[in-house]
Amino acid sequence: AQRVTQPEKLLSVFKGAPVELKCNYSYSGSPELFWYVQYSRQRLQLLLRHISRESIKGFTADLNKGETSFHLKKPFAQEEDSAMYYCALSPQGGSEKLVFGKGTKLTVNP
Amino acid sequence: GAGVSQSPRYKVAKRGQDVALRCDPISGHVSLFWYQQALGQGPEFLTYFQNEAQLDKSGLPSDRFFAERPEGSVSTLKIQRTQQEDSAVYLCASSSLLGLAGSDTQYFGPGTRLTVL
């Protein structure tokens, strides 16, 4: 079964502090992993994907196949990072449907 | 260019009514997806189209849910005899790849919030 687990429903940090949003997945093949973000009153949008190995808005995420994790990290959080973050996987081949976690609401306090 | 659009943005239905939700994907996008997002949950896959062909409908929760994309562009998600448990945000997404090996970015619409009374 394909499953994405985000253990933290809420995460609160202060501006300038490091932040890590956890994501674990369960899938027997080699999925593609994504982080999507939804800012207040905006639509869901792609933040980053593991195959591109990019750093977007200072965020990075490393796929750890041994631990089946894809944690999202940023060394210095900004107030504008406050949003809902969803980890998602796409099974290998065929339909590109996304399997989402339940999301983590990040609040960055001034 | 314009992104994915959905209409209506909000829909209130009485239990037992039929509803139709529309999605206009990004022009030229081959793949179209529908997701259901209940309150406090992540989006859950409903169905997937490649052009006009519905290739995966494994996520549709019951035979009351029906989706179509007759000309390979606009799609409609229809829910018959709505129930309270159908209350959710319905998201549409489109992408440009054909659904072969690898995945392309899915661009999401703003969603339709359905409330069934």
Tab-separated table of C-alpha atoms in Angstrom:
chain	number	residue	atom	x	y	z
A	1	ALA	CA	0.000	0.000	0.000
A	2	GLN	CA	1.132	3.526	-0.731
A	3	ARG	CA	1.126	5.792	2.257
A	4	VAL	CA	2.627	9.132	3.242
A	5	THR	CA	2.894	10.051	6.902
A	6	GLN	CA	3.465	13.539	8.236
A	7	PRO	CA	3.620	13.072	12.003
A	8	GLU	CA	3.270	16.730	12.939
A	9	LYS	CA	-0.079	18.384	12.329
A	10	LEU	CA	1.195	21.708	13.660
A	11	LEU	CA	4.699	23.122	13.880
A	12	SER	CA	5.589	26.491	15.343
A	13	VAL	CA	9.026	28.118	15.230
A	14	PHE	CA	10.475	31.581	15.644
A	15	LYS	CA	11.817	33.634	12.761
A	16	GLY	CA	15.444	32.767	12.074
A	17	ALA	CA	15.238	29.331	13.691
A	18	PRO	CA	15.831	26.135	11.712
A	19	VAL	CA	12.776	24.192	10.667
A	20	GLU	CA	12.284	20.569	9.689
A	21	LEU	CA	8.997	19.135	8.490
A	22	LYS	CA	8.984	15.370	8.663
A	23	CYS	CA	7.700	13.030	5.986
A	24	ASN	CA	7.863	9.238	5.863
A	25	TYR	CA	6.514	7.106	3.095
A	26	SER	CA	5.593	3.515	2.482
A	27	TYR	CA	5.856	2.115	-1.029
A	28	SER	CA	7.426	-1.037	-2.399
A	29	GLY	CA	8.838	0.494	-5.580
A	30	SER	CA	10.832	3.640	-6.289
A	31	PRO	CA	8.426	6.527	-6.034
A	32	GLU	CA	8.983	10.130	-6.866
A	33	LEU	CA	8.656	12.417	-3.836
A	34	PHE	CA	7.316	15.968	-3.726
A	35	TRP	CA	6.625	18.769	-1.308
A	36	TYR	CA	3.601	20.949	-2.056
A	37	VAL	CA	2.785	24.183	-0.215
A	38	GLN	CA	-0.438	26.097	0.240
A	39	TYR	CA	-0.152	29.674	1.446
A	40	SER	CA	-3.167	31.364	2.985
A	41	ARG	CA	-5.943	31.893	0.415
A	42	GLN	CA	-3.785	30.510	-2.393
A	43	ARG	CA	-3.900	27.295	-4.338
A	44	LEU	CA	-1.729	24.267	-3.783
A	45	GLN	CA	1.602	24.616	-5.565
A	46	LEU	CA	4.737	22.559	-6.013
A	47	LEU	CA	7.603	23.559	-3.728
A	48	LEU	CA	10.181	20.984	-4.747
A	49	ARG	CA	10.658	17.436	-6.004
A	50	HIS	CA	13.446	15.064	-5.171
A	51	ILE	CA	14.604	14.346	-8.705
A	52	SER	CA	15.450	17.973	-9.381
A	53	ARG	CA	17.547	18.301	-6.230
A	54	GLU	CA	16.863	22.037	-6.183
A	55	SER	CA	16.696	24.440	-3.292
A	56	ILE	CA	13.543	26.498	-3.495
A	57	LYS	CA	13.012	29.505	-1.207
A	58	GLY	CA	15.855	28.130	0.896
A	59	PHE	CA	14.129	24.766	1.426
A	60	THR	CA	15.821	21.456	0.699
A	61	ALA	CA	14.704	17.868	1.029
A	62	ASP	CA	16.794	14.733	0.758
A	63	LEU	CA	15.326	11.376	-0.108
A	64	ASN	CA	16.545	8.724	2.340
A	65	LYS	CA	15.541	5.382	0.888
A	66	GLY	CA	16.862	3.446	3.879
A	67	GLU	CA	14.634	5.335	6.271
A	68	THR	CA	11.930	5.956	3.634
A	69	SER	CA	11.939	9.611	4.568
A	70	PHE	CA	11.835	12.894	2.679
A	71	HIS	CA	12.090	15.558	5.354
A	72	LEU	CA	11.864	19.230	4.370
A	73	LYS	CA	14.415	21.550	5.909
A	74	LYS	CA	15.273	25.223	6.018
A	75	PRO	CA	18.114	26.653	8.115
A	76	PHE	CA	16.508	30.019	8.872
A	77	ALA	CA	12.719	30.241	8.803
A	78	GLN	CA	10.987	33.408	7.616
A	79	GLU	CA	7.516	34.677	8.509
A	80	GLU	CA	6.454	34.287	4.876
A	81	ASP	CA	7.134	30.538	5.171
A	82	SER	CA	4.006	30.188	7.291
A	83	ALA	CA	1.754	27.867	5.292
A	84	MET	CA	0.370	24.365	4.993
A	85	TYR	CA	2.924	21.867	3.691
A	86	TYR	CA	2.040	18.541	2.098
A	87	CYS	CA	4.415	15.714	1.304
A	88	ALA	CA	3.361	13.541	-1.635
A	89	LEU	CA	4.549	10.579	-3.618
A	90	SER	CA	3.886	9.452	-7.156
A	91	PRO	CA	4.094	5.721	-7.857
A	92	GLN	CA	6.525	4.607	-10.500
A	93	GLY	CA	5.162	4.590	-14.033
A	94	GLY	CA	1.577	4.563	-15.271
A	95	SER	CA	-0.833	7.035	-13.756
A	96	GLU	CA	0.933	9.940	-12.111
A	97	LYS	CA	-1.563	10.256	-9.331
A	98	LEU	CA	-0.206	11.816	-6.184
A	99	VAL	CA	-0.603	10.253	-2.757
A	100	PHE	CA	-0.566	13.010	-0.141
A	101	GLY	CA	0.127	13.124	3.555
A	102	LYS	CA	-2.277	14.926	5.840
A	103	GLY	CA	-0.139	18.027	5.920
A	104	THR	CA	1.740	20.091	8.482
A	105	LYS	CA	0.744	23.637	9.305
A	106	LEU	CA	3.895	25.682	9.824
A	107	THR	CA	3.703	28.928	11.737
A	108	VAL	CA	6.752	31.161	11.888
A	109	ASN	CA	6.458	33.659	14.709
A	110	PRO	CA	8.156	37.075	14.653
B	1	GLY	CA	-1.238	32.310	-19.302
B	2	ALA	CA	-4.192	31.353	-17.173
B	3	GLY	CA	-3.835	28.561	-14.686
B	4	VAL	CA	-6.302	25.809	-13.894
B	5	SER	CA	-9.739	27.205	-13.182
B	6	GLN	CA	-12.666	25.577	-11.422
B	7	SER	CA	-16.305	26.508	-11.078
B	8	PRO	CA	-18.260	27.051	-9.037
B	9	ARG	CA	-15.892	27.990	-6.220
B	10	TYR	CA	-18.556	27.219	-3.626
B	11	LYS	CA	-21.553	24.940	-3.857
B	12	VAL	CA	-24.191	24.224	-1.240
B	13	ALA	CA	-26.436	21.280	-1.964
B	14	LYS	CA	-29.242	19.629	-0.099
B	15	ARG	CA	-28.772	15.955	0.607
B	16	GLY	CA	-29.989	13.963	-2.345
B	17	GLN	CA	-29.336	16.627	-4.967
B	18	ASP	CA	-27.042	16.098	-7.937
B	19	VAL	CA	-24.097	18.447	-8.461
B	20	ALA	CA	-21.681	19.093	-11.318
B	21	LEU	CA	-18.237	20.563	-10.804
B	22	ARG	CA	-16.249	21.950	-13.707
B	23	CYS	CA	-12.511	22.073	-14.347
B	24	ASP	CA	-10.728	24.023	-17.076
B	25	PRO	CA	-7.135	22.768	-17.287
B	26	ILE	CA	-4.162	24.692	-18.581
B	27	SER	CA	-4.419	24.848	-22.357
B	28	GLY	CA	-2.635	21.950	-24.022
B	29	HIS	CA	-2.238	19.878	-20.869
B	30	VAL	CA	-2.821	16.237	-21.633
B	31	SER	CA	-3.302	14.889	-18.123
B	32	LEU	CA	-6.102	15.891	-15.758
B	33	PHE	CA	-6.677	14.746	-12.200
B	34	TRP	CA	-9.449	15.093	-9.644
B	35	TYR	CA	-8.789	14.976	-5.921
B	36	GLN	CA	-11.047	15.184	-2.888
B	37	GLN	CA	-9.838	17.002	0.219
B	38	ALA	CA	-11.843	16.564	3.383
B	39	LEU	CA	-11.420	19.020	6.248
B	40	GLY	CA	-8.078	18.547	7.974
B	41	GLN	CA	-6.870	15.947	5.465
B	42	GLY	CA	-4.561	15.918	2.493
B	43	PRO	CA	-5.969	15.643	-1.026
B	44	GLU	CA	-7.038	12.134	-2.032
B	45	PHE	CA	-6.947	10.933	-5.615
B	46	LEU	CA	-10.263	10.324	-7.338
B	47	THR	CA	-9.643	9.873	-11.047
B	48	TYR	CA	-7.246	10.582	-13.914
B	49	PHE	CA	-7.683	11.402	-17.603
B	50	GLN	CA	-5.204	11.338	-20.419
B	51	ASN	CA	-6.829	13.438	-23.110
B	52	GLU	CA	-10.432	12.140	-23.208
B	53	ALA	CA	-9.600	8.678	-21.886
B	54	GLN	CA	-10.291	7.976	-18.234
B	55	LEU	CA	-7.322	5.776	-17.382
B	56	ASP	CA	-7.779	5.427	-13.647
B	57	LYS	CA	-10.939	5.826	-11.634
B	58	SER	CA	-9.851	3.719	-8.706
B	59	GLY	CA	-10.298	6.554	-6.222
B	60	LEU	CA	-13.948	7.291	-6.911
B	61	PRO	CA	-15.657	6.426	-3.618
B	62	SER	CA	-18.910	5.118	-5.046
B	63	ASP	CA	-20.925	4.765	-8.212
B	64	ARG	CA	-22.562	8.082	-7.365
B	65	PHE	CA	-19.361	9.772	-8.566
B	66	PHE	CA	-18.834	10.137	-12.289
B	67	ALA	CA	-16.256	12.135	-14.237
B	68	GLU	CA	-15.917	12.906	-17.911
B	69	ARG	CA	-13.663	14.816	-20.274
B	70	PRO	CA	-15.364	14.298	-23.650
B	71	GLU	CA	-13.147	16.502	-25.813
B	72	GLY	CA	-9.925	16.098	-23.894
B	73	SER	CA	-10.042	19.567	-22.377
B	74	VAL	CA	-12.718	20.645	-19.892
B	75	SER	CA	-13.716	18.033	-17.340
B	76	THR	CA	-16.812	17.657	-15.208
B	77	LEU	CA	-17.102	15.757	-11.958
B	78	LYS	CA	-20.680	14.797	-11.218
B	79	ILE	CA	-21.957	13.587	-7.892
B	80	GLN	CA	-25.413	12.087	-7.811
B	81	ARG	CA	-27.674	11.938	-4.745
B	82	THR	CA	-25.188	13.854	-2.616
B	83	GLN	CA	-24.605	12.761	0.966
B	84	GLN	CA	-23.199	14.709	3.890
B	85	GLU	CA	-19.955	12.742	3.699
B	86	ASP	CA	-19.408	14.180	0.222
B	87	SER	CA	-18.748	17.595	1.794
B	88	ALA	CA	-15.170	18.457	0.883
B	89	VAL	CA	-13.010	20.588	-1.375
B	90	TYR	CA	-12.714	19.082	-4.830
B	91	LEU	CA	-9.412	19.886	-6.505
B	92	CYS	CA	-8.564	19.600	-10.157
B	93	ALA	CA	-4.982	19.451	-11.436
B	94	SER	CA	-3.438	19.240	-14.878
B	95	SER	CA	-0.023	18.335	-16.190
B	96	SER	CA	1.594	18.210	-19.573
B	97	LEU	CA	3.191	14.761	-19.619
B	98	LEU	CA	1.470	11.677	-20.946
B	99	GLY	CA	1.707	9.693	-17.723
B	100	LEU	CA	4.543	7.520	-18.859
B	101	ALA	CA	7.650	6.858	-16.806
B	102	GLY	CA	8.413	9.743	-14.535
B	103	SER	CA	6.083	12.473	-13.403
B	104	ASP	CA	5.550	16.046	-14.431
B	105	THR	CA	4.417	18.919	-12.277
B	106	GLN	CA	0.725	18.946	-11.469
B	107	TYR	CA	-0.787	22.430	-11.427
B	108	PHE	CA	-3.773	22.752	-9.156
B	109	GLY	CA	-6.914	24.790	-9.439
B	110	PRO	CA	-8.408	26.751	-6.534
B	111	GLY	CA	-10.886	23.998	-5.759
B	112	THR	CA	-14.645	23.833	-5.341
B	113	ARG	CA	-15.876	23.728	-1.758
B	114	LEU	CA	-18.954	21.499	-1.637
B	115	THR	CA	-21.185	21.593	1.420
B	116	VAL	CA	-24.007	19.084	1.619
B	117	LEU	CA	-26.710	19.961	4.135
